[in-house]
């Protein structure tokens, strides 16, 4: 797809090579830390990875996504995410259930969420699901392993950069062998006619991700980043063999703002209407009782009552995303002051 957008409308994100980062290469660690301090978003380049395996895996998840969204609405609503789970780890969200990015409008995407903990049978929670999920089970396991391993390496490198003791490192608040609230989320953005959206349409509202690390995959433009200290939205160009990594709320809160959470949204290209768009991501979350406070001077021992746990943070954010209340205003949604214009 050719994109006629001026080059200054694109974010110049840093590129971190996954293989070299896993070898603790100094230059790669430096790039990661700089990206975390500035944009909270970067490309994670899997080029030195087994490229057949990588491409096969990514294509297979797109194919799962198409099979799920092609099911009839009635079938999809049998797995309604809001009736299946409290913490929204399994099921379908129809278009328009969330807050939209344009004032007065609801969102313009449907999503299907899968819990990796159920794919790995780490929990006894019931896992109602349509058959395409079973048909792609091995890929979902492989995808989970690659994303979790990559995220863990990122967490360790960021903790070391802050000199956090191992017992309080970011990675210590993620336990891969236990059931977690991580999710794999597939999204399909509905196309919208340019005549009805003469300038721009914003099907996904501005937000920061509520967990720690998100690995995002899409081969279509539309994702936008608003860097900290700016009010300008920049497009993020998809790059081959690369995931886009977003740092979420936990990283910004734990590092006391030394690292940024990435404020992002999905918007149409200027004057183009919205093209149908598929994306998917692995969203990693800390353990439920992880404290949402700075870890730089966090004392050993019991969590203070006044500090929200990660689970409480997630619940407040879900309420804000659904746009059902003004609790916390836009601040919990965007990680920016109340006055931040979200559209
Ligand atoms: O579709 C995208 O590129 C972004 C998705 C996203 O931000 C999310 O699922 O939290
Ligand atoms: Fe997001």
Short mmCIF file of C-alpha atoms and ligand atoms in Angstrom, two decimals:
data_model
loop_
_atom_site.label_atom_id
_atom_site.label_comp_id
_atom_site.label_asym_id
_atom_site.label_seq_id
_atom_site.Cartn_x
_atom_site.Cartn_y
_atom_site.Cartn_z
CA UNK A 1 0.00 0.00 0.00
CA UNK A 2 1.52 3.37 -0.96
CA UNK A 3 1.13 6.06 1.61
CA UNK A 4 1.17 9.73 0.62
CA UNK A 5 1.96 11.20 3.98
CA UNK A 6 4.72 13.76 4.49
CA UNK A 7 7.80 12.28 6.12
CA UNK A 8 7.50 14.65 9.10
CA UNK A 9 4.12 13.05 9.89
CA UNK A 10 5.90 9.79 10.79
CA UNK A 11 7.50 8.93 14.10
CA UNK A 12 11.22 8.19 13.79
CA UNK A 13 11.20 5.26 16.17
CA UNK A 14 14.36 3.55 17.32
CA UNK A 15 15.03 -0.02 16.20
CA UNK A 16 16.11 -2.66 18.72
CA UNK A 17 17.44 -5.93 17.34
CA UNK A 18 16.00 -8.79 19.38
CA UNK A 19 18.84 -11.22 18.87
CA UNK A 20 21.53 -8.72 19.86
CA UNK A 21 19.47 -7.53 22.82
CA UNK A 22 19.21 -11.14 24.02
CA UNK A 23 23.04 -11.23 23.92
CA UNK A 24 23.13 -8.05 26.07
CA UNK A 25 24.87 -6.16 23.27
CA UNK A 26 25.75 -2.73 24.70
CA UNK A 27 24.60 -0.75 21.67
CA UNK A 28 21.23 -2.53 21.57
CA UNK A 29 20.68 -1.98 25.31
CA UNK A 30 21.50 1.71 24.83
CA UNK A 31 18.94 2.01 22.01
CA UNK A 32 16.31 0.31 24.17
CA UNK A 33 16.92 2.61 27.13
CA UNK A 34 16.88 5.73 24.93
CA UNK A 35 13.61 4.59 23.33
CA UNK A 36 12.13 3.96 26.78
CA UNK A 37 13.18 7.42 27.98
CA UNK A 38 11.82 9.27 24.95
CA UNK A 39 8.99 7.61 22.98
CA UNK A 40 8.01 4.60 25.09
CA UNK A 41 7.67 2.89 21.70
CA UNK A 42 10.19 1.20 19.39
CA UNK A 43 10.54 -1.40 16.64
CA UNK A 44 11.65 -4.80 17.84
CA UNK A 45 13.44 -6.29 14.86
CA UNK A 46 13.22 -10.07 14.54
CA UNK A 47 15.24 -10.17 11.27
CA UNK A 48 18.01 -12.34 12.70
CA UNK A 49 15.41 -14.76 13.93
CA UNK A 50 14.31 -17.86 11.99
CA UNK A 51 12.43 -15.85 9.33
CA UNK A 52 10.35 -18.77 8.00
CA UNK A 53 9.16 -19.51 11.50
CA UNK A 54 8.43 -15.85 12.19
CA UNK A 55 6.57 -15.21 8.93
CA UNK A 56 4.62 -18.47 9.22
CA UNK A 57 3.58 -17.60 12.76
CA UNK A 58 2.48 -14.05 11.93
CA UNK A 59 0.53 -15.19 8.85
CA UNK A 60 -1.15 -17.94 10.82
CA UNK A 61 -2.39 -15.45 13.43
CA UNK A 62 -3.82 -13.22 10.67
CA UNK A 63 -5.57 -16.29 9.35
CA UNK A 64 -6.99 -17.10 12.82
CA UNK A 65 -8.11 -13.51 13.13
CA UNK A 66 -9.97 -13.62 9.80
CA UNK A 67 -11.66 -16.89 10.76
CA UNK A 68 -12.83 -15.41 14.06
CA UNK A 69 -14.14 -12.14 12.67
CA UNK A 70 -15.83 -13.98 9.77
CA UNK A 71 -18.04 -15.89 12.22
CA UNK A 72 -21.63 -14.61 12.37
CA UNK A 73 -22.36 -11.85 14.90
CA UNK A 74 -24.66 -14.13 16.89
CA UNK A 75 -21.92 -16.78 17.19
CA UNK A 76 -19.32 -14.14 18.18
CA UNK A 77 -21.65 -12.72 20.83
CA UNK A 78 -21.89 -16.17 22.44
CA UNK A 79 -18.34 -15.35 23.58
CA UNK A 80 -19.02 -11.77 24.71
CA UNK A 81 -15.96 -10.65 26.70
CA UNK A 82 -18.06 -8.69 29.18
CA UNK A 83 -20.10 -11.72 30.17
CA UNK A 84 -17.32 -14.35 30.09
CA UNK A 85 -14.72 -12.74 32.39
CA UNK A 86 -14.43 -9.88 34.89
CA UNK A 87 -10.91 -8.98 33.86
CA UNK A 88 -11.58 -9.18 30.12
CA UNK A 89 -9.15 -11.96 29.30
CA UNK A 90 -11.37 -14.05 27.02
CA UNK A 91 -13.84 -13.29 24.28
CA UNK A 92 -15.33 -10.96 21.74
CA UNK A 93 -15.91 -7.19 21.86
CA UNK A 94 -18.22 -5.84 19.18
CA UNK A 95 -17.74 -2.50 17.44
CA UNK A 96 -18.89 0.62 19.36
CA UNK A 97 -18.66 -0.77 22.89
CA UNK A 98 -15.68 1.42 23.82
CA UNK A 99 -15.09 5.13 23.84
CA UNK A 100 -14.26 6.42 20.35
CA UNK A 101 -11.50 8.87 19.51
CA UNK A 102 -13.86 11.50 18.10
CA UNK A 103 -16.03 13.30 20.67
CA UNK A 104 -19.54 11.87 20.82
CA UNK A 105 -18.63 8.76 18.82
CA UNK A 106 -17.97 5.19 19.93
CA UNK A 107 -15.05 3.07 18.74
CA UNK A 108 -14.77 1.57 15.23
CA UNK A 109 -13.21 -1.85 15.80
CA UNK A 110 -14.11 -5.36 16.90
CA UNK A 111 -11.65 -7.42 18.92
CA UNK A 112 -11.18 -11.00 20.02
CA UNK A 113 -9.12 -11.72 23.13
CA UNK A 114 -7.45 -15.02 24.01
CA UNK A 115 -5.88 -15.86 27.40
CA UNK A 116 -2.41 -17.48 27.00
CA UNK A 117 -2.78 -18.96 30.51
CA UNK A 118 -5.64 -21.09 29.18
CA UNK A 119 -3.69 -22.02 26.04
CA UNK A 120 -0.96 -23.34 28.38
CA UNK A 121 -3.51 -24.92 30.76
CA UNK A 122 -2.16 -22.96 33.73
CA UNK A 123 -5.62 -22.22 35.06
CA UNK A 124 -8.84 -24.09 35.81
CA UNK A 125 -10.92 -21.13 34.63
CA UNK A 126 -13.45 -22.28 32.01
CA UNK A 127 -12.32 -21.36 28.50
CA UNK A 128 -15.35 -21.26 26.22
CA UNK A 129 -14.19 -20.64 22.65
CA UNK A 130 -15.09 -21.09 19.00
CA UNK A 131 -13.31 -23.83 17.01
CA UNK A 132 -10.79 -21.66 15.04
CA UNK A 133 -8.88 -21.20 18.30
CA UNK A 134 -8.32 -24.95 18.63
CA UNK A 135 -7.21 -25.11 15.02
CA UNK A 136 -4.42 -22.57 15.70
CA UNK A 137 -3.47 -23.80 19.19
CA UNK A 138 0.19 -24.60 18.39
CA UNK A 139 0.75 -21.19 16.80
CA UNK A 140 -0.80 -19.46 19.81
CA UNK A 141 1.64 -21.35 22.08
CA UNK A 142 4.60 -20.50 19.87
CA UNK A 143 3.55 -16.83 19.68
CA UNK A 144 3.17 -16.67 23.47
CA UNK A 145 6.63 -18.14 24.06
CA UNK A 146 8.31 -15.75 21.61
CA UNK A 147 6.51 -12.68 22.99
CA UNK A 148 7.02 -13.56 26.65
CA UNK A 149 10.68 -14.38 26.17
CA UNK A 150 11.24 -11.11 24.30
CA UNK A 151 9.30 -9.07 26.87
CA UNK A 152 11.24 -10.65 29.72
CA UNK A 153 14.56 -9.68 28.12
CA UNK A 154 13.29 -6.10 27.69
CA UNK A 155 12.10 -5.98 31.33
CA UNK A 156 15.45 -7.19 32.62
CA UNK A 157 17.44 -4.71 30.54
CA UNK A 158 15.24 -1.81 31.70
CA UNK A 159 15.51 -2.86 35.37
CA UNK A 160 19.28 -3.08 35.10
CA UNK A 161 19.39 0.40 33.60
CA UNK A 162 17.66 1.68 36.75
CA UNK A 163 19.92 -0.40 39.05
CA UNK A 164 16.91 -2.06 40.63
CA UNK A 165 17.77 -4.95 42.97
CA UNK A 166 16.80 -8.33 41.44
CA UNK A 167 14.05 -8.86 44.04
CA UNK A 168 12.38 -5.66 42.84
CA UNK A 169 13.28 -5.84 39.14
CA UNK A 170 10.41 -5.33 36.67
CA UNK A 171 10.73 -8.98 35.62
CA UNK A 172 10.13 -10.15 39.23
CA UNK A 173 6.52 -8.93 38.94
CA UNK A 174 5.84 -11.31 36.03
CA UNK A 175 5.71 -15.04 36.71
CA UNK A 176 5.57 -17.01 33.49
CA UNK A 177 4.93 -20.40 35.07
CA UNK A 178 1.80 -19.12 36.83
CA UNK A 179 -1.56 -18.09 35.45
CA UNK A 180 -1.38 -14.40 34.45
CA UNK A 181 -3.71 -11.75 33.02
CA UNK A 182 -1.68 -11.53 29.81
CA UNK A 183 -3.78 -11.49 26.66
CA UNK A 184 -3.44 -12.04 22.95
CA UNK A 185 -5.76 -9.53 21.26
CA UNK A 186 -6.80 -9.51 17.63
CA UNK A 187 -8.44 -6.40 16.20
CA UNK A 188 -10.36 -5.63 13.03
CA UNK A 189 -11.06 -1.98 12.20
CA UNK A 190 -14.14 -1.41 10.12
CA UNK A 191 -13.67 0.50 6.88
CA UNK A 192 -15.35 3.90 6.74
CA UNK A 193 -16.19 6.00 3.72
CA UNK A 194 -14.02 9.14 3.25
CA UNK A 195 -17.18 11.05 2.31
CA UNK A 196 -18.48 10.55 5.83
CA UNK A 197 -15.11 11.30 7.44
CA UNK A 198 -13.89 14.12 5.27
CA UNK A 199 -10.71 14.75 7.23
CA UNK A 200 -10.00 12.00 9.68
CA UNK A 201 -11.63 9.22 11.59
CA UNK A 202 -10.30 7.89 14.90
CA UNK A 203 -11.68 4.42 15.52
CA UNK A 204 -9.56 3.75 18.61
CA UNK A 205 -9.30 6.37 21.33
CA UNK A 206 -6.00 7.71 22.67
CA UNK A 207 -4.70 5.51 25.47
CA UNK A 208 -1.66 4.01 27.08
CA UNK A 209 -1.68 0.25 27.54
CA UNK A 210 -2.55 -0.76 31.08
CA UNK A 211 0.07 -3.49 31.54
CA UNK A 212 3.84 -3.52 31.18
CA UNK A 213 4.91 -4.49 27.64
CA UNK A 214 2.84 -4.80 24.45
CA UNK A 215 4.14 -6.34 21.23
CA UNK A 216 1.97 -5.15 18.32
CA UNK A 217 1.78 -6.53 14.81
CA UNK A 218 0.12 -4.92 11.79
CA UNK A 219 1.11 -4.57 8.16
CA UNK A 220 -1.10 -1.50 7.64
CA UNK A 221 -0.45 2.07 8.77
CA UNK A 222 -2.95 3.78 11.07
CA UNK A 223 -1.27 3.47 14.45
CA UNK A 224 -0.26 6.88 15.81
CA UNK A 225 1.96 7.96 18.69
CA UNK A 226 1.83 11.24 20.61
CA UNK A 227 5.31 11.59 22.12
CA UNK A 228 5.58 12.91 25.70
CA UNK A 229 5.79 16.71 25.79
CA UNK A 230 4.14 17.06 22.37
CA UNK A 231 0.54 17.39 21.24
CA UNK A 232 1.25 16.21 17.71
CA UNK A 233 0.13 12.79 16.51
CA UNK A 234 2.69 10.95 14.38
CA UNK A 235 2.02 7.86 12.25
CA UNK A 236 3.98 4.69 12.99
CA UNK A 237 5.01 3.02 9.74
CA UNK A 238 4.88 -0.80 9.85
CA UNK A 239 8.31 -2.38 9.26
CA UNK A 240 8.88 -5.88 7.90
CA UNK A 241 9.95 -8.56 10.41
CA UNK A 242 9.35 -6.19 13.29
CA UNK A 243 6.93 -5.87 16.15
CA UNK A 244 6.07 -2.44 17.53
CA UNK A 245 6.68 -2.42 21.26
CA UNK A 246 4.65 -0.13 23.54
CA UNK A 247 5.65 0.43 27.11
CA UNK A 248 2.56 0.46 29.31
CA UNK A 249 1.47 2.19 32.52
CA UNK A 250 3.39 -0.17 34.83
CA UNK A 251 6.75 0.77 33.29
CA UNK A 252 6.13 4.48 33.61
CA UNK A 253 4.79 4.22 37.18
CA UNK A 254 7.50 1.79 38.39
CA UNK A 255 10.31 3.92 36.93
CA UNK A 256 8.81 7.07 38.46
CA UNK A 257 8.47 8.58 34.99
CA UNK A 258 12.08 7.87 33.90
CA UNK A 259 10.58 5.64 31.21
CA UNK A 260 7.56 6.71 29.17
CA UNK A 261 4.32 4.91 28.54
CA UNK A 262 3.40 5.30 24.87
CA UNK A 263 0.24 7.35 24.25
CA UNK A 264 -1.22 5.92 21.06
CA UNK A 265 -4.42 5.53 19.05
CA UNK A 266 -5.49 4.32 15.61
CA UNK A 267 -6.61 6.87 13.02
CA UNK A 268 -7.40 6.89 9.32
CA UNK A 269 -4.86 8.31 6.90
CA UNK A 270 -5.58 11.96 6.03
CA UNK A 271 -8.53 12.34 3.61
CA UNK A 272 -8.70 8.60 2.99
CA UNK A 273 -11.55 7.40 5.18
CA UNK A 274 -10.74 4.29 7.17
CA UNK A 275 -9.47 1.21 5.34
CA UNK A 276 -10.29 -2.16 6.87
CA UNK A 277 -7.33 -2.98 9.09
CA UNK A 278 -6.23 -6.05 11.01
CA UNK A 279 -3.74 -5.97 13.87
CA UNK A 280 -2.92 -8.19 16.81
CA UNK A 281 -0.82 -7.97 19.90
CA UNK A 282 0.55 -9.72 22.94
CA UNK A 283 -0.24 -7.60 26.00
CA UNK A 284 1.81 -8.55 29.02
CA UNK A 285 0.52 -7.68 32.48
CA UNK A 286 2.25 -7.76 35.86
CA UNK A 287 0.95 -10.12 38.56
CA UNK A 288 -2.33 -8.93 40.11
CA UNK A 289 -0.89 -7.76 43.41
CA UNK A 290 2.08 -5.88 41.89
CA UNK A 291 2.18 -2.38 43.43
CA UNK A 292 1.50 0.49 41.02
CA UNK A 293 4.07 2.85 42.53
CA UNK A 294 7.67 3.82 41.96
CA UNK A 295 10.02 0.88 42.59
CA UNK A 296 12.99 3.21 42.90
CA UNK A 297 12.52 3.64 46.63
CA UNK A 298 9.83 1.09 47.38
CA UNK A 299 10.50 -0.54 50.77
CA UNK A 300 10.61 -4.31 51.30
CA UNK A 301 7.59 -5.95 52.90
CA UNK A 302 3.85 -5.38 52.83
CA UNK A 303 2.12 -3.33 50.18
CA UNK A 304 0.75 -0.11 51.67
CA UNK A 305 -3.03 0.02 51.56
CA UNK A 306 -3.07 3.34 49.77
CA UNK A 307 -1.05 2.03 46.79
CA UNK A 308 -3.27 0.58 44.06
CA UNK A 309 -2.49 -2.96 42.97
CA UNK A 310 -2.10 -3.75 39.31
CA UNK A 311 -5.51 -5.45 39.33
CA UNK A 312 -7.19 -2.33 40.76
CA UNK A 313 -5.44 -0.21 38.13
CA UNK A 314 -6.70 -2.49 35.36
CA UNK A 315 -10.26 -2.36 36.63
CA UNK A 316 -10.23 1.45 36.76
CA UNK A 317 -8.82 1.59 33.24
CA UNK A 318 -11.50 -0.73 31.83
CA UNK A 319 -14.15 1.61 33.21
CA UNK A 320 -12.42 4.59 31.58
CA UNK A 321 -12.05 2.78 28.22
CA UNK A 322 -15.71 1.88 28.20
CA UNK A 323 -16.36 5.61 28.73
CA UNK A 324 -19.01 4.87 31.35
CA UNK A 325 -17.90 7.29 34.01
CA UNK A 326 -15.78 10.33 34.53
CA UNK A 327 -13.84 8.67 37.38
CA UNK A 328 -10.24 9.68 36.93
CA UNK A 329 -11.22 11.65 33.82
CA UNK A 330 -8.86 11.11 30.92
CA UNK A 331 -5.77 10.82 33.15
CA UNK A 332 -6.03 7.07 33.71
CA UNK A 333 -6.72 6.56 30.02
CA UNK A 334 -3.81 8.58 28.70
CA UNK A 335 -1.30 8.80 31.52
CA UNK A 336 -1.39 12.57 30.84
CA UNK A 337 -2.92 15.42 32.85
CA UNK A 338 -6.72 15.73 32.82
CA UNK A 339 -6.57 18.54 30.31
CA UNK A 340 -4.90 16.48 27.58
CA UNK A 341 -7.05 16.73 24.43
CA UNK A 342 -7.73 13.09 23.54
CA UNK A 343 -9.05 13.69 20.06
O1 LIG B 1 -4.36 -1.75 16.25
C1 LIG B 1 -3.35 -1.23 16.67
O2 LIG B 1 -2.36 -1.02 15.95
C2 LIG B 1 -3.28 -0.77 18.12
C3 LIG B 1 -4.02 -1.65 19.07
C4 LIG B 1 -3.92 -1.18 20.49
O3 LIG B 1 -3.49 -0.11 20.78
C5 LIG B 1 -4.39 -2.06 21.59
O4 LIG B 1 -4.91 -3.15 21.32
O5 LIG B 1 -4.21 -1.67 22.76
FE1 LIG B 2 -3.00 0.00 22.88
#
